[in-house]
Coordinates of N, CA and C and ligand atoms in Angstrom, one line a residue:
X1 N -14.6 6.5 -15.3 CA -13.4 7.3 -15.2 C -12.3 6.5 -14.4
X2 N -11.2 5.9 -15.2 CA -10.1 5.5 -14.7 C -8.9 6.2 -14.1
X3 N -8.6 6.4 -12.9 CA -7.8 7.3 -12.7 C -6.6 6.3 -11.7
X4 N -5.0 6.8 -12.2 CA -4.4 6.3 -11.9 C -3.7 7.8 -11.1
X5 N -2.7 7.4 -10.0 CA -2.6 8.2 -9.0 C -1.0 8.3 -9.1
X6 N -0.6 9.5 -8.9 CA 1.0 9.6 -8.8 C 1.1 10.5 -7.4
X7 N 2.6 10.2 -6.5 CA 1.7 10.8 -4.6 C 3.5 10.3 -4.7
X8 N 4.1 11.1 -3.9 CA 5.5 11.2 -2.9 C 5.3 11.3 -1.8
X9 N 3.8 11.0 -1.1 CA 4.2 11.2 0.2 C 3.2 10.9 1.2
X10 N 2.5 11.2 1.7 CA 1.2 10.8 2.6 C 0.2 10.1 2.3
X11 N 0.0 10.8 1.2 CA -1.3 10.2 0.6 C -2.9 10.2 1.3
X12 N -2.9 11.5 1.8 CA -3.9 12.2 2.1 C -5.4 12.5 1.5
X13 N -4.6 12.9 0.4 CA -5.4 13.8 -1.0 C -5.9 12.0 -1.8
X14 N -4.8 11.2 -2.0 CA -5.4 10.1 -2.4 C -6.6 9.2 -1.7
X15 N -6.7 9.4 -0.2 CA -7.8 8.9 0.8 C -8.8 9.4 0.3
X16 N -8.9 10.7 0.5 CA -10.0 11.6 0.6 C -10.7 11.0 -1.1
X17 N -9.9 11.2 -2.1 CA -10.5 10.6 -3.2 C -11.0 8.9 -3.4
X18 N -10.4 8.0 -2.8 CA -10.7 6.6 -2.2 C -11.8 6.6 -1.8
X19 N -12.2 7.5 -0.3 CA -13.6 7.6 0.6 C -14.4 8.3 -0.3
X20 N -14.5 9.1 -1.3 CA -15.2 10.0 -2.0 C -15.9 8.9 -2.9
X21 N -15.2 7.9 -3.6 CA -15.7 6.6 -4.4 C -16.5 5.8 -3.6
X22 N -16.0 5.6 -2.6 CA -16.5 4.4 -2.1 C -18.1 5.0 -1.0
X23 N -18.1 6.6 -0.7 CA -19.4 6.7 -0.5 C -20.3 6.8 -1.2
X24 N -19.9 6.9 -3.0 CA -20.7 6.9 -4.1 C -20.9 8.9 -4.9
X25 N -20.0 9.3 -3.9 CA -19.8 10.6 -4.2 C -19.1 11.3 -5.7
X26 N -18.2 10.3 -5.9 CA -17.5 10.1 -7.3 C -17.8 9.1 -7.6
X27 N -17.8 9.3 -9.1 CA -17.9 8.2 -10.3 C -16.8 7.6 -10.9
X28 N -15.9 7.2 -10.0 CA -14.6 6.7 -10.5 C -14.1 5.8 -10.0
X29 N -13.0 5.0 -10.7 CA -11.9 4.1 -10.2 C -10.2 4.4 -10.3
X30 N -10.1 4.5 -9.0 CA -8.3 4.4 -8.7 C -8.0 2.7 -9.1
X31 N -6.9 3.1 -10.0 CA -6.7 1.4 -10.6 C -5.2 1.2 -10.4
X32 N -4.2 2.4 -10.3 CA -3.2 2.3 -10.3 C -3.1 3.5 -9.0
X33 N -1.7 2.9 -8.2 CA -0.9 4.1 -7.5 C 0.9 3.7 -7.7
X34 N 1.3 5.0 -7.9 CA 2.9 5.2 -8.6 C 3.5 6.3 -7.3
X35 N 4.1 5.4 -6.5 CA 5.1 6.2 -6.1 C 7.0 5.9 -6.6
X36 N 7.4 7.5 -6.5 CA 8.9 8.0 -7.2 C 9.8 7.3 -5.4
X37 N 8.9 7.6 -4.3 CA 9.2 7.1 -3.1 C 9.3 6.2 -2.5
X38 N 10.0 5.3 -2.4 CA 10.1 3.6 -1.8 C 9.1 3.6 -0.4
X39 N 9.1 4.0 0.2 CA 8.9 4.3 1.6 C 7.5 4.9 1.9
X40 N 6.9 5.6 0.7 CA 6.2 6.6 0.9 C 4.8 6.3 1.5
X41 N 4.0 6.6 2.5 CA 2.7 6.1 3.2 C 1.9 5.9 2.0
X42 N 1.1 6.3 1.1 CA 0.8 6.5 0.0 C 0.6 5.1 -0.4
X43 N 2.2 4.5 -0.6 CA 2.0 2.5 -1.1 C 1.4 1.9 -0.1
X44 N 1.7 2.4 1.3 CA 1.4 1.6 2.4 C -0.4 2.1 2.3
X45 N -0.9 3.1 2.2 CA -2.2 3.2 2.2 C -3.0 2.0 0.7
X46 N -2.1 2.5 -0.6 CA -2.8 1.6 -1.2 C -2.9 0.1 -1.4
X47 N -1.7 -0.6 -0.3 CA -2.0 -1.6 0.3 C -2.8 -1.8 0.7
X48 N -3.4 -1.5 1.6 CA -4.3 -1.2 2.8 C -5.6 -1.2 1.9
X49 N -6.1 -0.2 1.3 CA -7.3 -0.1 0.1 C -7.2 -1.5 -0.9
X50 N -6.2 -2.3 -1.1 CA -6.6 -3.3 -2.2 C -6.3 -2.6 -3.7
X51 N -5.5 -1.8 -3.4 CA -5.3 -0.9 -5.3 C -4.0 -1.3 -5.4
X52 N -4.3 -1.6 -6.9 CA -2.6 -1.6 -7.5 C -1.5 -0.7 -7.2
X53 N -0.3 -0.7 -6.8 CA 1.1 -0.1 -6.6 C 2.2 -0.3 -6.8
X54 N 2.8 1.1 -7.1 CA 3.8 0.5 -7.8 C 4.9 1.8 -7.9
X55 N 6.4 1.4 -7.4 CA 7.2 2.1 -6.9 C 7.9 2.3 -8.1
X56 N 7.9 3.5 -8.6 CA 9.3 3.1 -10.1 C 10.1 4.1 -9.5
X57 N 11.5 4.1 -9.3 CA 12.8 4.6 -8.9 C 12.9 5.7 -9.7
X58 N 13.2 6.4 -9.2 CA 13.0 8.1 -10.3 C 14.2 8.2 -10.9
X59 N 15.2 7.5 -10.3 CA 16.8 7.7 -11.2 C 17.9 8.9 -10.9
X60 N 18.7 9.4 -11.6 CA 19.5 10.2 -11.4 C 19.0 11.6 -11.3
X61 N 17.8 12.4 -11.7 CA 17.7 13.1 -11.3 C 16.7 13.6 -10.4
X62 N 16.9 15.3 -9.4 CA 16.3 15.7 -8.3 C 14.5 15.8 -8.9
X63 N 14.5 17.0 -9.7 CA 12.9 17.4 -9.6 C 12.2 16.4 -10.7
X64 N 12.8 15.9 -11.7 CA 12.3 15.2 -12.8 C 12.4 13.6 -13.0
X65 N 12.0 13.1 -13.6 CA 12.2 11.7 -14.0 C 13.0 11.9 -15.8
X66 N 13.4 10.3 -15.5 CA 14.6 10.4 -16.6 C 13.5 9.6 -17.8
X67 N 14.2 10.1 -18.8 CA 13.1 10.1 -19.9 C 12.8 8.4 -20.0
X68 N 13.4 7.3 -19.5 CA 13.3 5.6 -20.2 C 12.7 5.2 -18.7
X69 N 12.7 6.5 -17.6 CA 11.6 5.6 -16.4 C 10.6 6.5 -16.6
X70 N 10.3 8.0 -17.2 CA 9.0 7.8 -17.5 C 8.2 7.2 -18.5
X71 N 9.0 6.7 -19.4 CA 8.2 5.7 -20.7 C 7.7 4.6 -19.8
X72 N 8.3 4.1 -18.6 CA 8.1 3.2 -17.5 C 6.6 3.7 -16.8
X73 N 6.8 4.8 -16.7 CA 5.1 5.2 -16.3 C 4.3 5.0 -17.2
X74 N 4.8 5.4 -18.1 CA 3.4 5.7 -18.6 C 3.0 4.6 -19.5
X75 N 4.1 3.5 -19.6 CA 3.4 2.0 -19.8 C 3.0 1.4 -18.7
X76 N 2.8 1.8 -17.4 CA 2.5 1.1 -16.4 C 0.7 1.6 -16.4
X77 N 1.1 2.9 -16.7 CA -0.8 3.7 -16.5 C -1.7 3.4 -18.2
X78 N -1.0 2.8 -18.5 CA -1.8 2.5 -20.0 C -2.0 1.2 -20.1
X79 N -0.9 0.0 -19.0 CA -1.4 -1.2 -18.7 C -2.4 -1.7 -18.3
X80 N -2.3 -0.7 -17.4 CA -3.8 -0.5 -16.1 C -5.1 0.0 -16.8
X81 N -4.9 0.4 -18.1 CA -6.4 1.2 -18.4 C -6.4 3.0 -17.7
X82 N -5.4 3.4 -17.6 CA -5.9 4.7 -16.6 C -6.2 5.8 -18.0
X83 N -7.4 6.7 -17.6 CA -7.2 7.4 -18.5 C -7.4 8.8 -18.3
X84 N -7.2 9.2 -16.9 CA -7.0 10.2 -16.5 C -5.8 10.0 -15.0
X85 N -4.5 11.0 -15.4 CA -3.7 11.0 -14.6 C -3.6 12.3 -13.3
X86 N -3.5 11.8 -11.8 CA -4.3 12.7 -10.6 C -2.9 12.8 -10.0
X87 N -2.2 13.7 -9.9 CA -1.2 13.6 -9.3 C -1.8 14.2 -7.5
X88 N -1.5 13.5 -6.7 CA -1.7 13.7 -5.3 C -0.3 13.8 -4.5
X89 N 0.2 15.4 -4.1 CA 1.8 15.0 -3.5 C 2.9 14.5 -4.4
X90 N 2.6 14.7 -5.4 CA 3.7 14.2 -6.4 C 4.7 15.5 -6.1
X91 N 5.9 14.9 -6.3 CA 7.2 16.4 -5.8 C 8.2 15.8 -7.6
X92 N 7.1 16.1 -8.4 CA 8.4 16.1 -9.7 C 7.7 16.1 -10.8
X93 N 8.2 17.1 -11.6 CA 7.7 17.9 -13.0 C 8.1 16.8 -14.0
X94 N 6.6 16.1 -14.5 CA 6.5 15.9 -15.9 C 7.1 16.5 -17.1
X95 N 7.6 15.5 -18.3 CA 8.0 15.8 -19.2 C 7.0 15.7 -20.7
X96 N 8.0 15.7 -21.3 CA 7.4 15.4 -22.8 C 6.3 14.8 -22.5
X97 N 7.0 13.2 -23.0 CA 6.1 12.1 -23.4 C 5.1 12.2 -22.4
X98 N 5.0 12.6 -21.4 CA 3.9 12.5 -20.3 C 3.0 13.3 -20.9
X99 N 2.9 14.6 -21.0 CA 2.1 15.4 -22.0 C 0.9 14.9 -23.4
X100 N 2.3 14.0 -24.1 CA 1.9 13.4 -25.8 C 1.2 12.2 -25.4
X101 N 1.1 11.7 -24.1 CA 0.4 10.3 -23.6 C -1.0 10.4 -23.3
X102 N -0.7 11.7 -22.5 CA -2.1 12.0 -21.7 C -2.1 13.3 -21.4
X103 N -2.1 14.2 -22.9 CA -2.9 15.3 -22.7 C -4.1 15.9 -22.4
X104 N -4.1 16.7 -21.3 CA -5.2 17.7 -21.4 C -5.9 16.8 -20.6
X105 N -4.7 15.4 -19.3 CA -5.7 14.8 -18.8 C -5.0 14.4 -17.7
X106 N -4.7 15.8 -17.1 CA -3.4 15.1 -16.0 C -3.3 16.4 -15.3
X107 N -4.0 15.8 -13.7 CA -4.4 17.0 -13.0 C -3.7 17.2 -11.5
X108 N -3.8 18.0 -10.9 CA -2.7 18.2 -9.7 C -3.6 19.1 -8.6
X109 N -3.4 18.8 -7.6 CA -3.5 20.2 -6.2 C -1.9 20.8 -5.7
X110 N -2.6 21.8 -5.9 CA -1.3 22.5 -5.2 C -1.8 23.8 -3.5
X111 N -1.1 23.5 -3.0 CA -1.8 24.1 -1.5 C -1.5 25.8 -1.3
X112 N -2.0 26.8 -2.2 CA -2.2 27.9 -2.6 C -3.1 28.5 -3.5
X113 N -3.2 29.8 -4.0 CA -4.2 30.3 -4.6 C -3.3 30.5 -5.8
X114 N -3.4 29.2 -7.1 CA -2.0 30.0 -7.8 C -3.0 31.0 -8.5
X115 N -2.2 31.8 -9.2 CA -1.0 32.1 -9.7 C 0.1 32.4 -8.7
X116 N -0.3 32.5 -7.1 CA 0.5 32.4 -5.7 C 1.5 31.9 -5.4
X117 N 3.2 31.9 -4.8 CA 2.9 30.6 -4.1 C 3.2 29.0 -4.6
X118 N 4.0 29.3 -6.3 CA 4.2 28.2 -6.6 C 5.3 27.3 -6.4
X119 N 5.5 26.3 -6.6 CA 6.7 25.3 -6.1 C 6.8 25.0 -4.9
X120 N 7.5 25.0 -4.3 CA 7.4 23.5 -3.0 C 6.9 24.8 -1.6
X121 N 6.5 23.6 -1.0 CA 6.1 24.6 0.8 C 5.3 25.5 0.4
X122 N 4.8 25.7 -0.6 CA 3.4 26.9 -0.7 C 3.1 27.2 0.4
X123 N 2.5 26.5 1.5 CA 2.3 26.9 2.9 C 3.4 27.9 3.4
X124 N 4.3 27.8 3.4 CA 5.5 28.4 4.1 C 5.1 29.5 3.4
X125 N 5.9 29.3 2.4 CA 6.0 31.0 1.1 C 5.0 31.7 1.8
X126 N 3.1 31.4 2.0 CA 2.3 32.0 2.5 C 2.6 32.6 3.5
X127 N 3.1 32.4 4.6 CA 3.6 32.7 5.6 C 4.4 33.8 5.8
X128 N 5.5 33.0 5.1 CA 6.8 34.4 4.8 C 6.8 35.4 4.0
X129 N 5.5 35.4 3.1 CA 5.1 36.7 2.4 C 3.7 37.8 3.3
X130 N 3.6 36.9 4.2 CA 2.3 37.6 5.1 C 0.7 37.6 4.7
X131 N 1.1 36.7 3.8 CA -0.4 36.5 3.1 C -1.4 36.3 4.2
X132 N -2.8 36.7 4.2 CA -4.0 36.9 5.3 C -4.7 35.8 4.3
X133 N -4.2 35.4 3.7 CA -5.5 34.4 2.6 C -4.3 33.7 1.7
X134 N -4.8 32.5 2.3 CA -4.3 31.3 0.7 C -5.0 30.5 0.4
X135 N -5.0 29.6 0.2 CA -6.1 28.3 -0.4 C -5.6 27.6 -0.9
X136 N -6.1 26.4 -1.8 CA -5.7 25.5 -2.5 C -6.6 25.4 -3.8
X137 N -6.0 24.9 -4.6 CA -6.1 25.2 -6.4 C -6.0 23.6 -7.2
X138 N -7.0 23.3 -7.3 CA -6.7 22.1 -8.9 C -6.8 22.6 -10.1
X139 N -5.9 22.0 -10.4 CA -5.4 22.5 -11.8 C -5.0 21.7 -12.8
X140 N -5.2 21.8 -13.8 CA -4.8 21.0 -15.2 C -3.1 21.0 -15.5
X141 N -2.4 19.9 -15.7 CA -0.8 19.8 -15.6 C -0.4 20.4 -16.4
X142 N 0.3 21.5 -17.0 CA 1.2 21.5 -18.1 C 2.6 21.6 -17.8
X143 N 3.5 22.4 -19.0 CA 4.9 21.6 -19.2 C 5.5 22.8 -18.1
X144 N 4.8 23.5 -17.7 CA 5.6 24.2 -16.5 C 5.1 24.1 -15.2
X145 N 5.5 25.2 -14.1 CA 6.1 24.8 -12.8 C 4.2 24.9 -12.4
X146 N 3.5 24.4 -11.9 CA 1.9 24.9 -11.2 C 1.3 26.3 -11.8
X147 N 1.4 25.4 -13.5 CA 0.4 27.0 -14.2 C 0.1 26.6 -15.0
X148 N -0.9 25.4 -15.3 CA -2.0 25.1 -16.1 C -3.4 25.7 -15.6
X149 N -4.5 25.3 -16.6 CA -5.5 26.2 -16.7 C -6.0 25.5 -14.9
X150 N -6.8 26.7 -14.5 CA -7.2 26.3 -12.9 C -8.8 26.0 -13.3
X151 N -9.1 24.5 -13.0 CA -10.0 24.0 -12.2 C -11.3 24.6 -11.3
X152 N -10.4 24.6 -9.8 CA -11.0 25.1 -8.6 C -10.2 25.4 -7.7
X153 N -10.7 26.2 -6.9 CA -9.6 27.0 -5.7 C -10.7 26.8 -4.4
X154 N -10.0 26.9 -3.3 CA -10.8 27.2 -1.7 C -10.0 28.3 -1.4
X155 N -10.3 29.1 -0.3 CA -9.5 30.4 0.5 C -9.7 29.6 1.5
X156 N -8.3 30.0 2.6 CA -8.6 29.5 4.0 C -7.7 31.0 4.2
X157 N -8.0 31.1 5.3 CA -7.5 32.1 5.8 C -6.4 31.5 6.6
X158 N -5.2 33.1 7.0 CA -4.2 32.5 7.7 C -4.2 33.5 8.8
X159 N -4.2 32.4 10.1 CA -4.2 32.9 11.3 C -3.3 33.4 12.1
X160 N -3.2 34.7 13.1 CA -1.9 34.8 13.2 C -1.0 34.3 14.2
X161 N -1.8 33.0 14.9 CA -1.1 32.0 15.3 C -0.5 31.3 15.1
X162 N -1.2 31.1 13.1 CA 0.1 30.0 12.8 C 1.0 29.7 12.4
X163 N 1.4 28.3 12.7 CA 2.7 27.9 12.5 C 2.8 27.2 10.9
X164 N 3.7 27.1 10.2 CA 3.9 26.5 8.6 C 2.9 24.7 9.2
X165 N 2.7 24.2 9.7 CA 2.3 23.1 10.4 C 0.6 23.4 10.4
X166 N 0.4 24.2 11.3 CA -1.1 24.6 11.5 C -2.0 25.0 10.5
X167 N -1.3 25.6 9.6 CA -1.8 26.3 8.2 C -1.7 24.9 7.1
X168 N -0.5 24.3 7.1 CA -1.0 22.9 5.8 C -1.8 22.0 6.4
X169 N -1.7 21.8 8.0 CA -3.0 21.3 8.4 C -4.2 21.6 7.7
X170 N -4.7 23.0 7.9 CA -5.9 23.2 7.4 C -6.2 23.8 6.0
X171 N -5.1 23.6 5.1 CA -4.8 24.3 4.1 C -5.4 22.4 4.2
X172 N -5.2 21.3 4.1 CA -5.0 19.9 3.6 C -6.5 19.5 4.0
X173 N -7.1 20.0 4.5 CA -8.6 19.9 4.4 C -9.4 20.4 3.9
X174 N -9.1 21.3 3.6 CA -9.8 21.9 2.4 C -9.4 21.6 0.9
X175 N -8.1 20.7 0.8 CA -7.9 19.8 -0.1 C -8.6 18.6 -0.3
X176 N -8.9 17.9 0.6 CA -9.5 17.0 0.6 C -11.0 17.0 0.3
X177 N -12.2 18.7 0.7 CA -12.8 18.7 -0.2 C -12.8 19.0 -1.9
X178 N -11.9 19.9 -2.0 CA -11.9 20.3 -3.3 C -11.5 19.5 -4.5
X179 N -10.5 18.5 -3.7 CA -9.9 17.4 -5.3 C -11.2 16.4 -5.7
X180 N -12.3 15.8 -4.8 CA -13.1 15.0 -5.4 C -14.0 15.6 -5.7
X181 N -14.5 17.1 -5.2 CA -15.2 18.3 -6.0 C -14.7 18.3 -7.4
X182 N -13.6 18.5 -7.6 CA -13.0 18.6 -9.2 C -13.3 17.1 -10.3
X183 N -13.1 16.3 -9.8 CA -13.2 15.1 -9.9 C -14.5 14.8 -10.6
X184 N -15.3 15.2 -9.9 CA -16.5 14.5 -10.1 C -17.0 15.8 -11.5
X185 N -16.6 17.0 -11.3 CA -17.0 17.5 -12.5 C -16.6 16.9 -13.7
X186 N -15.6 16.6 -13.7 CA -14.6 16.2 -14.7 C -15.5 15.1 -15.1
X187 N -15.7 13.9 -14.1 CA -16.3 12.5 -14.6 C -17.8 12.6 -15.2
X188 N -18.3 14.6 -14.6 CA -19.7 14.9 -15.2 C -19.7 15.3 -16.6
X189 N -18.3 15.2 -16.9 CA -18.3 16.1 -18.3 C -18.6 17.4 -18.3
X190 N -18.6 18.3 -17.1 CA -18.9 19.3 -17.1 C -17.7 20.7 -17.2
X191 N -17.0 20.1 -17.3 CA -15.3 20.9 -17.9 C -15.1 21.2 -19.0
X192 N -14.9 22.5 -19.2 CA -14.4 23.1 -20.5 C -13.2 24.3 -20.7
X193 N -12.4 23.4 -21.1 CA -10.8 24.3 -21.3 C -10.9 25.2 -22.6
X194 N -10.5 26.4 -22.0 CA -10.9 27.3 -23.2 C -9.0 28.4 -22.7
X195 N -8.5 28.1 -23.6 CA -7.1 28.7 -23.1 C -6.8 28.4 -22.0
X196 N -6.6 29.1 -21.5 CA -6.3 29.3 -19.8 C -7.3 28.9 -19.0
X197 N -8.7 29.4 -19.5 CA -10.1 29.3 -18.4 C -10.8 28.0 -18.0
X198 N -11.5 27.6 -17.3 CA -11.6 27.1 -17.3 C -13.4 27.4 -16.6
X199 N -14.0 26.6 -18.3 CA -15.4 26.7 -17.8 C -16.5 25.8 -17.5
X200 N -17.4 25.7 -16.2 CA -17.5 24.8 -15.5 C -19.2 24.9 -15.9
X201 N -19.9 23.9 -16.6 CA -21.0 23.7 -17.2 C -22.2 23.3 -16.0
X202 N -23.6 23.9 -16.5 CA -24.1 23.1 -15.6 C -24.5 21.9 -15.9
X203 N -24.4 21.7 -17.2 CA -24.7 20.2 -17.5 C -24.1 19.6 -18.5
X204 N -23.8 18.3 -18.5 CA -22.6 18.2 -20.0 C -22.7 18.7 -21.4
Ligands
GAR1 C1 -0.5 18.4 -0.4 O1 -0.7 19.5 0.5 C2 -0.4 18.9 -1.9 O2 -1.1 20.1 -2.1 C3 1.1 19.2 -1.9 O3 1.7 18.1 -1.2 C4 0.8 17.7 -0.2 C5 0.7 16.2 -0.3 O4 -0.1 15.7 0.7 N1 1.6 19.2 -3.3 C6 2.5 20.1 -3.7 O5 3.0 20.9 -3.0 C7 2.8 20.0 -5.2 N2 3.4 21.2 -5.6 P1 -0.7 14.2 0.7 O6 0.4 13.3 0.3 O7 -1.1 13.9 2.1 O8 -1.8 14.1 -0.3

């Protein structure tokens, strides 16, 4: 399982999947990393790991890429061999051709219980809606906002101590189990997309 990684930012979620390989916990290879962010820890981590990287400039627009730098991705992840695309902290909605390249193989965390809670600071929204329970969700990409078929979810509960800070803290560790949990089903062949559902085999 080739998986090439798209990340705006920390690159947290991409560690946790890095350490998850290399204890022999997943069956996979990170072959590419794509940041939209010049700057972003993420390149500087896959420095650091020995994995390919690679910054393509997102262009003129805010939430999306412009359609001749995503043909630029997605000859970059098809140079590489990637054939499952892991968005980790990615902050921008896929288009078309991203869909018609790599359908039904291009997967995301988002740090809520969706249908919850979608689009940016999920953490926060939890907060400012009073939610006692959120969690985090992998999920399969589609052409809208964090509402392809769900994968897997965690609940963490929210304390009423915390701060938007304290909560993605630990909202982000329970990310870090659940995305190479996902992962590894996936590389088990134990996934089966049936509409919306999403059913999880015990054996391929
Ligand atoms: C993660 O919490 C992830 O769920 C969130 O960005 C963070 C990236 O952290 N993604 C979204 O909100 C996408 N809608 P990381 O760079 O440390 O992995």
């Amino acid at each position: 399982m080739k998986i090439g990684i798209l990340g705006s930012g920390r690159g947290t979620n991409f560690e946790a999947l890095f350490e998850a390989i290399q204890k022999g916990e997943l069956q996979a290879q990170i072959v590419l990393v794509i940041s939209d962010v010049e700057k972003a820890p993420i390149l500087e981590k896959a420095r650091i790991h020995k994995i390919p990287y690679l910054y393509l400039p997102p262009g003129k627009f805010k939430t999306y890429l412009e359609p001749s730098i995503e043909a630029d991705y997605i000859h970059a992840l098809q140079n590489h061999g990637v054939e499952w695309v892991v968005l980790a902290g990615y902050m921008r909605v896929l288009k078309g051709d991203f869909f018609r390249a790599y359908k039904g193989k291009i997967l995301n965390i988002h740090p809520s219980l969706l249908p919850a809670f979608r689009g940016l600071d999920a953490w926060r929204q939890a907060l400012e809606a009073g939610a006692k329970i959120t969690g985090c969700t992998v999920h399969f990409v589609d052409e809208g906002l964090d509402t392809g078929p769900i994968v897997l979810q965690e609940a963490v509960k929210v304390l009423d101590e915390d701060t938007p800070e304290t909560l993605h803290a630990r909202l982000q560790k329970a990310e870090h189990r659940l995305y190479p949990e996902a992962l590894k089903l996936i590389a088990e062949g134990r996934i089966l997309v049936k509409g919306r559902r999403v059913v999880i085999k015990n054996s391929p």
